[in-house]
CSV table of C-alpha atoms in Angstrom, one decimal:
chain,number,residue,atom,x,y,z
A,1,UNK,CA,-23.8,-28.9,20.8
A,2,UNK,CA,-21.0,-30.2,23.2
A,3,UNK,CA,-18.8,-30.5,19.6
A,4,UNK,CA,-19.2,-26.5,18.9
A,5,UNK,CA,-18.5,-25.6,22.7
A,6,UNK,CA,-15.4,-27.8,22.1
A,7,UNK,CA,-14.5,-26.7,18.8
A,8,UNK,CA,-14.7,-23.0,20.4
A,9,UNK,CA,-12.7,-23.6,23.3
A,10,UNK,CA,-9.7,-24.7,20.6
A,11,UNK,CA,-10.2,-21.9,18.7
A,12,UNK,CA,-10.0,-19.2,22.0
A,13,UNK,CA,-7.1,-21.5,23.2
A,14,UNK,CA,-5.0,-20.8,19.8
A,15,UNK,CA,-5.7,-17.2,19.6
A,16,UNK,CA,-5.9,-16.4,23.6
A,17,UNK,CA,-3.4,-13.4,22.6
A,18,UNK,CA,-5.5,-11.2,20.5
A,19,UNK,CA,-4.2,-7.5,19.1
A,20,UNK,CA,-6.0,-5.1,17.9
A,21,UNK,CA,-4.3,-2.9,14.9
A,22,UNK,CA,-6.3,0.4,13.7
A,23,UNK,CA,-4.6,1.8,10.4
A,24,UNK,CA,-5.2,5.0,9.2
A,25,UNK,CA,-4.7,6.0,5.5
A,26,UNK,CA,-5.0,9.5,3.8
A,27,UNK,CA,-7.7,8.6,0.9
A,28,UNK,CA,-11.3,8.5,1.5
A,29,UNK,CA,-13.0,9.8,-1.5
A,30,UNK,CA,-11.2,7.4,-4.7
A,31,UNK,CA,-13.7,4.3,-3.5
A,32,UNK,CA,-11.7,1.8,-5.8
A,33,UNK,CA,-8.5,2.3,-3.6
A,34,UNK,CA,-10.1,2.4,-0.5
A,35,UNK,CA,-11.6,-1.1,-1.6
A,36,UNK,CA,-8.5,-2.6,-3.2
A,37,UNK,CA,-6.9,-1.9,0.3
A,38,UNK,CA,-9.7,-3.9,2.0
A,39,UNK,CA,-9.6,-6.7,-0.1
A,40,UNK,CA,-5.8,-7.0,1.3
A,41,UNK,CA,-6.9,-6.8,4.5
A,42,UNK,CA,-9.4,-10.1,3.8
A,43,UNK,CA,-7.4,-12.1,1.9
A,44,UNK,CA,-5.8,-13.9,5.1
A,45,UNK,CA,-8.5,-16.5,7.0
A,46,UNK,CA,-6.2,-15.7,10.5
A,47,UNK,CA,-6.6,-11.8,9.9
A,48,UNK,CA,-9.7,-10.4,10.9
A,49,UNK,CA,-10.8,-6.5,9.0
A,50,UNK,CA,-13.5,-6.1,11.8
A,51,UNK,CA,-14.7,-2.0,10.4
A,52,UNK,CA,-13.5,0.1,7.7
A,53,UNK,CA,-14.7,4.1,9.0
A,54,UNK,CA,-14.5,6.0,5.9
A,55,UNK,CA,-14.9,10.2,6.1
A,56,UNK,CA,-15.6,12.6,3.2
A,57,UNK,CA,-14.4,15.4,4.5
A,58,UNK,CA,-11.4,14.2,6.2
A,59,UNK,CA,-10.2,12.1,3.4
A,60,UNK,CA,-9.0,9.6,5.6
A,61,UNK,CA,-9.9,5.8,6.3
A,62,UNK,CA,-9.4,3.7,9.5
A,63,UNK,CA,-9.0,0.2,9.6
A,64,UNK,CA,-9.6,-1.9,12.2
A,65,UNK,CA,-7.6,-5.5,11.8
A,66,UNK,CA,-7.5,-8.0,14.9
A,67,UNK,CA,-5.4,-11.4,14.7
A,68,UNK,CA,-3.7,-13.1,17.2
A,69,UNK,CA,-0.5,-13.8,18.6
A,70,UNK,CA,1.8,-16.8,20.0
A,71,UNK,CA,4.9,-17.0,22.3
A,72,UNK,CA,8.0,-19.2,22.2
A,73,UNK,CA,7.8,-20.0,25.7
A,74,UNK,CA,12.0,-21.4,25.6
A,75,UNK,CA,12.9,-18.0,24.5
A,76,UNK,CA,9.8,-15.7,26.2
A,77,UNK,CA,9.8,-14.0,23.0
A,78,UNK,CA,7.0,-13.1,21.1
A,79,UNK,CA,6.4,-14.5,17.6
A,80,UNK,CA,3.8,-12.8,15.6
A,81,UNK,CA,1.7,-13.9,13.2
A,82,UNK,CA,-0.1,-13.2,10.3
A,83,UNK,CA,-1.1,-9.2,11.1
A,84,UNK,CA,2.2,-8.2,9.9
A,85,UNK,CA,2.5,-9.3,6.7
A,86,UNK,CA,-1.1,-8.5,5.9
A,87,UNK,CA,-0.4,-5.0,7.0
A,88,UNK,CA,2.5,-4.3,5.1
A,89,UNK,CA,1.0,-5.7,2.0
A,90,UNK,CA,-1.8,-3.0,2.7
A,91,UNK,CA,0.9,0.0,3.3
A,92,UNK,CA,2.5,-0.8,0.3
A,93,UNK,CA,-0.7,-1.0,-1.6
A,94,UNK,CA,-1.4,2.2,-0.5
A,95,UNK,CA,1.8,4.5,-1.3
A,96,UNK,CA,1.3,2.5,-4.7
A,97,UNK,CA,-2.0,4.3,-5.1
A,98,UNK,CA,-1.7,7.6,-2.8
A,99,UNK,CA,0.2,10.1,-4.3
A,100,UNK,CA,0.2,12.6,-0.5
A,101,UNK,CA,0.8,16.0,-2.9
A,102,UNK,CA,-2.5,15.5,-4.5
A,103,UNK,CA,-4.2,15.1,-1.3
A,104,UNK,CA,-6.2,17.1,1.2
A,105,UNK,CA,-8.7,17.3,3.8
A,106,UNK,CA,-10.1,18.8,6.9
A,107,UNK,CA,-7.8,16.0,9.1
A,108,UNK,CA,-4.5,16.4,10.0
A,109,UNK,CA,-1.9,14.3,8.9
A,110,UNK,CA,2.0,13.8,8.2
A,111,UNK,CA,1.9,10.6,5.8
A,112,UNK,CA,-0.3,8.7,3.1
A,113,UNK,CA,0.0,6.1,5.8
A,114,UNK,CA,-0.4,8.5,8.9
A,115,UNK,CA,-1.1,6.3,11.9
A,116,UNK,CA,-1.0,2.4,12.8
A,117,UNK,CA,-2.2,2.0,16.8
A,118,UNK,CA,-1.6,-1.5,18.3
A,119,UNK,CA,-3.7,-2.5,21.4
A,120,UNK,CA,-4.0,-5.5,23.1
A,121,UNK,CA,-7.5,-7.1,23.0
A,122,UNK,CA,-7.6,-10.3,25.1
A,123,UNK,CA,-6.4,-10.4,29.0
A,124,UNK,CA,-3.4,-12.5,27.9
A,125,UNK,CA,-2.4,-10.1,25.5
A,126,UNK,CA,0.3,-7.3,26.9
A,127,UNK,CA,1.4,-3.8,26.4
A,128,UNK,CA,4.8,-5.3,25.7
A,129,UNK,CA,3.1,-8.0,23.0
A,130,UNK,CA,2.1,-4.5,21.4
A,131,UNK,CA,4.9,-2.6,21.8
A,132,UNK,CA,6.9,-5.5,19.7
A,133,UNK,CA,4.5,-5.9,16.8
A,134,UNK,CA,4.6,-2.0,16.5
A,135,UNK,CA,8.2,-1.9,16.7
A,136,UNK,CA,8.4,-5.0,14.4
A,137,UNK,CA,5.9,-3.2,11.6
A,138,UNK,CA,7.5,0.1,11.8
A,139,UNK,CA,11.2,-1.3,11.0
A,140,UNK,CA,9.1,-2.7,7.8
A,141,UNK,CA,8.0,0.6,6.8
A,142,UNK,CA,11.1,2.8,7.9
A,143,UNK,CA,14.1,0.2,7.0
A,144,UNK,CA,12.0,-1.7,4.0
A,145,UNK,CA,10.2,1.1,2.6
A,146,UNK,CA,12.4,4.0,3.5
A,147,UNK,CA,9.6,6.0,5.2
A,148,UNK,CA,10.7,8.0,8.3
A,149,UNK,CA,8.9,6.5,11.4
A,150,UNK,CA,8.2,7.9,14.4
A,151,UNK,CA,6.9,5.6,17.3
A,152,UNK,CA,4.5,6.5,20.3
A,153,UNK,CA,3.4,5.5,23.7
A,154,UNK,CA,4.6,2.1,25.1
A,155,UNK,CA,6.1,1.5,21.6
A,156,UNK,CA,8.3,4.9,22.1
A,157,UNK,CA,12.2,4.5,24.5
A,158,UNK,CA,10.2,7.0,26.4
A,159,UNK,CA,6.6,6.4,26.1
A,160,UNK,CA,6.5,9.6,24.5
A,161,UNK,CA,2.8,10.6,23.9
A,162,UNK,CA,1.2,10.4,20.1
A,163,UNK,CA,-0.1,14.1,21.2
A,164,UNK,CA,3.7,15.5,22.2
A,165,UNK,CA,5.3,13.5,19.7
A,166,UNK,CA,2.8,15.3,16.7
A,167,UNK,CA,3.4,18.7,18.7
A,168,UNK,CA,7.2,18.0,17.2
A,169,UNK,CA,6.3,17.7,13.7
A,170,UNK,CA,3.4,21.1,13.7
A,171,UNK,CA,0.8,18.2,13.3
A,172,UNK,CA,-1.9,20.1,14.2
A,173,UNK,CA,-1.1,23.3,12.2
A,174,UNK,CA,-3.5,23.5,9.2
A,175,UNK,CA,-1.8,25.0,6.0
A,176,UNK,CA,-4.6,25.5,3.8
A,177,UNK,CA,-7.4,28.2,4.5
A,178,UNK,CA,-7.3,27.6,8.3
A,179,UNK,CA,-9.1,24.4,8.4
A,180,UNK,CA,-7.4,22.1,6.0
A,181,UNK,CA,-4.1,20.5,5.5
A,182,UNK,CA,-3.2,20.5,1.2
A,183,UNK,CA,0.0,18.4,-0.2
A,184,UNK,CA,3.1,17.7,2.1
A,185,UNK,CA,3.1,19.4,5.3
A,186,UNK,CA,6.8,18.0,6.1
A,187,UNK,CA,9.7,19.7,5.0
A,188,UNK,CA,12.2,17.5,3.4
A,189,UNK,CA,14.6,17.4,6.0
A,190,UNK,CA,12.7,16.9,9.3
A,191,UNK,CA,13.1,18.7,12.3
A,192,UNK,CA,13.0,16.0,14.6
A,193,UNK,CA,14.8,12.9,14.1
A,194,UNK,CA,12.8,9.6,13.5
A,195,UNK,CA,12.9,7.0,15.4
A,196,UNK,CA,13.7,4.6,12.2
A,197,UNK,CA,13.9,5.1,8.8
A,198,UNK,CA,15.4,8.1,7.0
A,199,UNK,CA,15.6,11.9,8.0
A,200,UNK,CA,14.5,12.7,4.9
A,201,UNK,CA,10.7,12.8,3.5
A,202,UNK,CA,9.8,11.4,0.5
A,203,UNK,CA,6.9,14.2,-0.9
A,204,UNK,CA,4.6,11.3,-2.3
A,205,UNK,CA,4.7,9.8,0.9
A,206,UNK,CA,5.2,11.9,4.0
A,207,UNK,CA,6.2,10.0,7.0
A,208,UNK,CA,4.3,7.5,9.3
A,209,UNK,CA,3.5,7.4,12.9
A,210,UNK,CA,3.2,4.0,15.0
A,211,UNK,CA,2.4,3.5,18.3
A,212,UNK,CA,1.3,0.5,21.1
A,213,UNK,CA,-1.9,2.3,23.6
A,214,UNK,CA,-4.5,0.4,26.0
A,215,UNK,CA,-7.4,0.1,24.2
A,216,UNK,CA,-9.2,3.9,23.1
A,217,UNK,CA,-13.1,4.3,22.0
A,218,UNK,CA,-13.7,6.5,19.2
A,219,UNK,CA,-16.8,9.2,19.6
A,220,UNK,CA,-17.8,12.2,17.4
A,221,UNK,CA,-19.5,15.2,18.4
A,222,UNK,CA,-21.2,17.4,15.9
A,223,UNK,CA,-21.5,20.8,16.9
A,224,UNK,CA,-23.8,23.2,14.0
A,225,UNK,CA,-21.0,25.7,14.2
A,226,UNK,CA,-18.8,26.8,10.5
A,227,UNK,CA,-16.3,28.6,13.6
A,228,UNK,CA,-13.6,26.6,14.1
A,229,UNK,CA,-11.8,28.3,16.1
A,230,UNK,CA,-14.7,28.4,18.4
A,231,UNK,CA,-15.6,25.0,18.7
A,232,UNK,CA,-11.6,24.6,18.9
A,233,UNK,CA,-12.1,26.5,22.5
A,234,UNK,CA,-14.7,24.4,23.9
A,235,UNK,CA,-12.8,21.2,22.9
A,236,UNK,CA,-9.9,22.4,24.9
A,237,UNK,CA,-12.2,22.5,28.1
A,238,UNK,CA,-13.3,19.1,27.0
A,239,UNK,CA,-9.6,17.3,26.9
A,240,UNK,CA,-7.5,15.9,30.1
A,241,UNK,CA,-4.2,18.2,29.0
A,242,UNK,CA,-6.1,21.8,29.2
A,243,UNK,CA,-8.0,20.0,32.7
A,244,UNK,CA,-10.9,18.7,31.0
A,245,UNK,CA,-12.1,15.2,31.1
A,246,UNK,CA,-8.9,12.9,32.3
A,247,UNK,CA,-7.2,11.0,29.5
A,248,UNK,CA,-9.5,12.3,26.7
A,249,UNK,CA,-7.6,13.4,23.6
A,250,UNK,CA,-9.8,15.3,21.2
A,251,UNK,CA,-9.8,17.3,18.2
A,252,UNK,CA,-12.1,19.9,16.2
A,253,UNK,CA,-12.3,19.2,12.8
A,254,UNK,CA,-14.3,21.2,10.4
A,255,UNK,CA,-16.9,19.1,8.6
A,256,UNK,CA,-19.5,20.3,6.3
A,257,UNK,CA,-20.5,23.9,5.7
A,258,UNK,CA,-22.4,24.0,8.4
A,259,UNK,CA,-20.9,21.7,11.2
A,260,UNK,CA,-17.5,21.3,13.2
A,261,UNK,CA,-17.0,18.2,14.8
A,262,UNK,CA,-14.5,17.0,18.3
A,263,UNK,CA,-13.2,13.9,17.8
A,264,UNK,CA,-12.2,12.8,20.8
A,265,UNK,CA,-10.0,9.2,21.5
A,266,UNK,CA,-11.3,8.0,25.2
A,267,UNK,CA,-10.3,5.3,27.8
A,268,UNK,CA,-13.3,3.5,28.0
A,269,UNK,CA,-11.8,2.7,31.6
A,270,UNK,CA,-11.5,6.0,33.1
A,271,UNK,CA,-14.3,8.3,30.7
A,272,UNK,CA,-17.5,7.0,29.0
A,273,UNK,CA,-19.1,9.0,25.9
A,274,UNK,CA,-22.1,10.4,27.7
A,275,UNK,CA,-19.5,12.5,29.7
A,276,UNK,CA,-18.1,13.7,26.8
A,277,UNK,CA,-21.5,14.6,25.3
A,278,UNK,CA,-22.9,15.9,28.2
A,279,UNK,CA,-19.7,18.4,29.0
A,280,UNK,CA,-19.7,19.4,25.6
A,281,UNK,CA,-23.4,20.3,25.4
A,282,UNK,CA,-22.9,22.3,28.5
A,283,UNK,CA,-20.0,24.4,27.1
A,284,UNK,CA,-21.4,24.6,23.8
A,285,UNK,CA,-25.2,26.2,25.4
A,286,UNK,CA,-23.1,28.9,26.7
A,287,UNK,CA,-21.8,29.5,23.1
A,288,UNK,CA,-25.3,29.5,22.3
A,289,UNK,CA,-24.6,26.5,19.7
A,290,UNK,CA,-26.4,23.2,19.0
A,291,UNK,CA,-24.8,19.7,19.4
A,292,UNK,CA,-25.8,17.1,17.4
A,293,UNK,CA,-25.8,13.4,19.2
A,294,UNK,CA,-22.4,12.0,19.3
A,295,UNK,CA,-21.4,8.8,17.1
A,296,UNK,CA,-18.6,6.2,17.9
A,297,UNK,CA,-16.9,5.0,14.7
A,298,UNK,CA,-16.0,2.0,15.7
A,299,UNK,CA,-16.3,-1.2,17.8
A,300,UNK,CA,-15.7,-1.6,21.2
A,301,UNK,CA,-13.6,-3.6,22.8
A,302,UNK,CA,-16.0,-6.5,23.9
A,303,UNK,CA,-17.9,-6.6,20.8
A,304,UNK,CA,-14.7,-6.9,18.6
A,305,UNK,CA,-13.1,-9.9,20.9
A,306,UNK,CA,-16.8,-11.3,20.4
A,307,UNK,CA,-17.3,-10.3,16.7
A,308,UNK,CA,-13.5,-11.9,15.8
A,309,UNK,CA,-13.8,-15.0,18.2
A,310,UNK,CA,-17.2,-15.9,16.0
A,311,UNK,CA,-15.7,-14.7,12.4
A,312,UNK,CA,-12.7,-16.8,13.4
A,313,UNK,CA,-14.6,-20.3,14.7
A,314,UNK,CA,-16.9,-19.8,11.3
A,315,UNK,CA,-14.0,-19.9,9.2
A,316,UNK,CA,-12.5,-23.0,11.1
């Protein structure tokens, strides 16, 4: 017993900076990509694929990689480890596979590869150490692949939001029957400037946003409503920018014939899920709509340091 104890206390002392990386891909519903993409993401023992969230109707696939990370204390300067390369090798995997003018779904997005968020897991583990790997990855994908990238929270000169910098790009405008987004949403030359890579968007590909945030829960509320536009105004009493719930981002997403659902991103530190559910059942009974019980699609934070901490020692 006192060997395992000891054996894990190496292991936590090796990986005492932990990231967390969630990577978002347009492609849900061709099951052989989605898998060849995770079995990339497994290949490496020191890379951890903790979840894989797979929707239907969005047509889009999150996931959820945690490794760790080491410093050169003579030079303060973080050296990252295997994450990267296992990540790139699952980009270019997928715009390989993903052609983004065949594509559509009830999501939004700009890019086959749409979104990579970086956030540090363990105490030891910085906004800054974020902020580097996502600046490190998105140089792969805007100088190496010659994808325009543009970057996002601490990650960004400005710590520009992911919300404002989308705003830019008409993220959130649907172009296909009012609740889907069809094909390339970018016109070739974009009307912002990246922040690396080209100016000008490939149509196969689309462009790719990357970003460094605390940690953010994911939580799903199903409302039986085919009114988008309705449920759109209750989630905008819901969200901290229109004086809802501080620091909740959230988005209503059409999703079924007979169901629209708010995704919402929250700070586990500031807003937990029952608020969300509750406020949303409140604003949705004087719609006279039901709401269906709220799902997270992921981990949280403590159960994915515990869940990669045991996957990690196992494989040791």
């Amino acid at each position: 017993m006192e060997g395992k104890h000891t054996d894990q206390a190496n292991v936590k002392a090796k990986h005492s900076k932990v990231i967390c990386c969630k990577l978002y891909i347009s492609e849900s519903r061709n099951a052989a990509i989605v898998d060849a993409i995770s079995r990339i993401g497994q290949k490496n023992p020191e890379v951890v694929l903790l979840s894989k969230f797979d929707d239907k109707y969005y047509n889009r696939v999150r996931y959820t990689l945690v490794s760790y990370i080491t410093s050169e204390s003579s030079a303060g300067e973080a050296v990252f480890g295997p994450i990267r390369k296992v990540l790139l090798e699952m980009i270019e995997a997928a715009f390989s596979a993903i052609n983004l003018q065949a594509h559509s779904g009830t999501h939004p997005r700009i890019g086959v590869v749409d979104d990579i968020s970086f956030h540090p897991l363990s105490p030891a583990a910085t906004m800054e150490d974020a902020a580097q790997l996502a600046k490190l990855v998105a140089s792969d994908i805007g100088n190496g692949l010659q994808v325009p990238v543009f970057l996002y929270a601490a990650a960004h000169p400005t710590s520009k939001s992911v919300s404002a910098a989308r705003r830019e790009l008409g993220y959130y405008r649907p172009n296909h029957k009012g609740v889907q987004w069809a094909g390339q949403v970018l016109p070739h030359t974009l009307p912002v400037k990246p922040d690396v890579g080209p100016a000008h968007v490939s149509r196969e590909r689309g462009a790719t946003m990357v970003g460094a945030t605390p940690f953010v829960d994911n939580y799903n509320v199903p409302i039986f409503c085919k009114d988008v536009p309705t449920v759109r105004r209750i989630t905008r009493r819901v969200t901290g920018r229109s004086g809802g719930l501080p620091t909740v981002q959230a988005l209503a997403l059409f999703h079924g014939d007979n169901c629209t659902e708010i995704a919402c991103l929250l700070d586990p530190d500031h807003v937990g899920a029952d608020q969300v559910q509750w406020l949303v059942e409140q604003i949705a009974e004087e719609q006279g709509l039901e709401v269906d019980k709220g799902y997270f699609t992921d981990l949280s934070k403590d159960m994915m340091l515990e869940r990669y901490f045991e996957m990690i020692s196992a494989a040791d």
